[in-house]
Amino acid sequence: MMTDLRYGLRQLLKHPAFTIIAILTLALGVGANTAIFSVVNSVLLKPLPFPEPDQLIALGNIDTRQKGQTDLNALSYPDFFDFRDQNRTLASIAALRDPILSLSSEEGASSVRGIKASAEFFEVLGIKPQMGRAFVRDDEQAGGGAGGLKVIISDDCWKKRFAADPNVIGRTVTLDRRPHTVIGVMPAGFQFPIQNDPIDFYVSIAEDAAMPDGSQPLTKERGMHTLAAVARLRAGATIAQAQSDLSTIAEALEKQYPDSNTHFGLLAKPLREEMIGDVRTALYVLFGAVVCVLLIANANVANLLLARASTRGKEIALRAAMGASRFRIIRQLLTESVLLAGLGGAFGLLLAQWGTEALVKTVPQDIPRISNIQLDAPVLIFTLLVSVATGVVFGLVPAWQASHVDLNSSLKSGSRTGGAGESKGRFRKALIMAEVALALVLLISAGLLIQSFARLGRVQPGVRSERLLTARVAPPGVTYPKNENVIAFYDRFLSRIRGIPGVESASTILPLPLSGDNMRTSFDIEESPLPEGQQPAAPVRIITTDYFKTMGIPVRRGRVFDERDRFDSAPVVIVNERFAQKYFPGQNVIGRRIKPGLSADDNGEKIREVVGLVGNVKHLSLRNEDSPEMYLPATQIPARGMSIVIRTSVSNPSAITNSLRKELAAMDATIPLTNVRVFDEYISRSLARPRFNTLLLSIFAGTALILTAIGIYGVLAYSVAQRTSEIGIRIALGAGKSSIFRLIVGQAMMLVAVSLALGLVGAFAATRLLDSLLFGVGASDPGTFVGIVLLVSAVAFSAAWVPARRATRVDPIIALRAE
């Protein structure tokens, strides 16, 4: 074997041009595959970093009227407590939500990401604190039970904020102006949810068990859905058994609480599946694309090996004549192929390192676990296997064909090949056909995504995003306990903002469009009420005056909220055009009366008069269709945490950020200003995933097209060289240059035509996988298919043009003399 390796290495060094081209071609294919596989491995294949991860499930509400629903909606506290107490299939269950917390320190107030979690949260995940203890049921009580409110901190927080103090247990942290006692420190590397922004503070749900103004706490509000839930199955229990168990409880709750729980079912699904979400399809499509690139690259190298083997006919014949068996010759040639593939894999690994770093920077931040993407052991093993498989699979056929020699013809002086020329030619054509077909599939897929992304980018969000700055602020309940305190805070803050130079208008909203947050409430129409529990539901937005002016949302009819709309004045509501079209088709919606389920008073729901009709806004995503929406005045339905929206007269809205912070600090230095960004960033984030998918698939498709063009050129150039005598005879017999040109190009295009037919069949099948990724264009869009076929045909013709021109310049005298 060592002899084969040494001889193979000498052969590669003797032909540096061939070696460099082959290594670079393989490196491109292997490197791209390794980089994408590192993402697939980290996001899709790695198990969750918790003990027995297959036992972990996610829970959420679903609408039982919608068949096949898989999206999990938030739970309410009372429902969660019932599921926790009544289930028979779960070892433990926990609820959580992720508020932005205000951390008070000597440097002032700052915002930090936190998790509010129930007692069994860490028990469900199977992770114990490295110091201290986890939450217990007593910590959930109003006020935090014995010892007051409590917090568990991350290892990173312990090291950075507490200098790794070994006596940190028992120290106090002020969060949302309330002292919290540190009771535990999580181990290094612990992170939940599995996302890219680390969580530093885990607090108990005790704060939700008591409201500062004495009103009903969240833990008692069955109609307020704010919680995600995770659970661990009992030993021996299956997810199907858990689903049946929990569905039975949900049905009982629906009967017991029809006002709040009608049509509310419960769905259990693997936690890993819930975290991956809809990322799976896109990553598998991209991985399939790079596999196609690798196959095309390997086909090119196989053609190079065939061409090189043809020039070694005499050498192989001599080895056979001296007693070398066919197996021995194949082993030698295969060793050279594997050596070539190994070098290509090594260089591909270097490309993969660079490519992985580039991917981490460009991958959308909402894709889970991207911070864990690396070239670890599984990725390196994948690279090794791909490299070895490449050398063996695509080196075997050339080696097999080259080993089949006719000693008599091969040993003749001047003989150029070693036989089996016809079968070699067929194999070369088969490789080219595969290349063209695969390239066509990739190009059509990329073309569809490009069209989809272009159409998505032209979608109007319903607001004027230019010169618009957003931020978030949340006055804490400790110092702003009553509704009137919250209303007064926002009135004063907005008044200060409007006085900042460069500010045209300012307002607030909850939730902000395209932020990913949403609120829904059931409602009834006064003149046509439905039976209890059968009312429709629609998204609801809480806003202050000047919101529509600030966001540039057109008012179609009626009026906007103003100073008339106070906490104790007549309840009012504004609806969008889609709401009017769906629930009041062909009618004037102004003056109609509806009864939303969201209300600030303790006496139940209020009937509200519709006073305005406004344009539609894309709140959840640019992909989503317009949905019916209601706008309620914050002066009547106060919201504690709201987004500030500011229309500026300056080209860079961020320029007023410092002034904004100063105005807030002048009012209350303990309240942090968070999520400060221009609104265009939210639009960009909404486009991040389709942009990423389109960019990568386009790069892979372009690479495939270039490699295919090179492959066509190489095969035709070799064919012309092998057919020099034939072409010389044709010219000697009177064939003109144009007929020779048509012969070469015609044969090439006939081959391409068959390849395109095969590729179209593959494209029709493959593009079915793109359905969920497309917007505004069908997976079988005829314009895309026709356009890409013409593009590939043009590239193939261009690749065939140079060899065909060379064939027309063959000198028949020289060609025949060589024979």
Tab-separated table of C-alpha atoms in Angstrom, residues 9 17 52 72 143 154 172 232 262 303 410 424 468 470 473 507 536 642 646 694 716 777 784 803 817:
chain	number	residue	atom	x	y	z
A	9	LEU	CA	2.016	10.966	-5.110
A	17	ALA	CA	-2.042	21.397	-13.563
A	52	GLU	CA	-32.814	12.022	28.465
A	72	LEU	CA	-48.448	25.995	20.182
A	143	GLY	CA	-44.216	37.734	47.824
A	154	SER	CA	-26.380	31.942	35.184
A	172	THR	CA	-29.438	40.574	46.876
A	232	ARG	CA	-40.849	15.532	31.192
A	262	THR	CA	-64.284	27.024	24.797
A	303	ASN	CA	-14.032	13.115	-16.292
A	410	SER	CA	-1.887	-0.189	-26.602
A	424	LYS	CA	-15.422	5.623	-21.655
A	468	LEU	CA	-39.026	55.950	12.338
A	470	THR	CA	-38.720	52.568	18.166
A	473	VAL	CA	-40.169	51.101	28.199
A	507	SER	CA	-46.852	57.572	20.335
A	536	PRO	CA	-64.616	34.975	17.021
A	642	MET	CA	-45.220	49.463	25.629
A	646	ILE	CA	-41.112	58.246	17.065
A	694	THR	CA	-32.114	32.755	-1.399
A	716	LEU	CA	-15.956	18.409	-25.793
A	777	VAL	CA	-44.920	32.311	-6.823
A	784	THR	CA	-39.025	30.320	-14.138
A	803	PRO	CA	-14.060	23.293	-28.834
A	817	ARG	CA	-0.064	12.462	-41.278
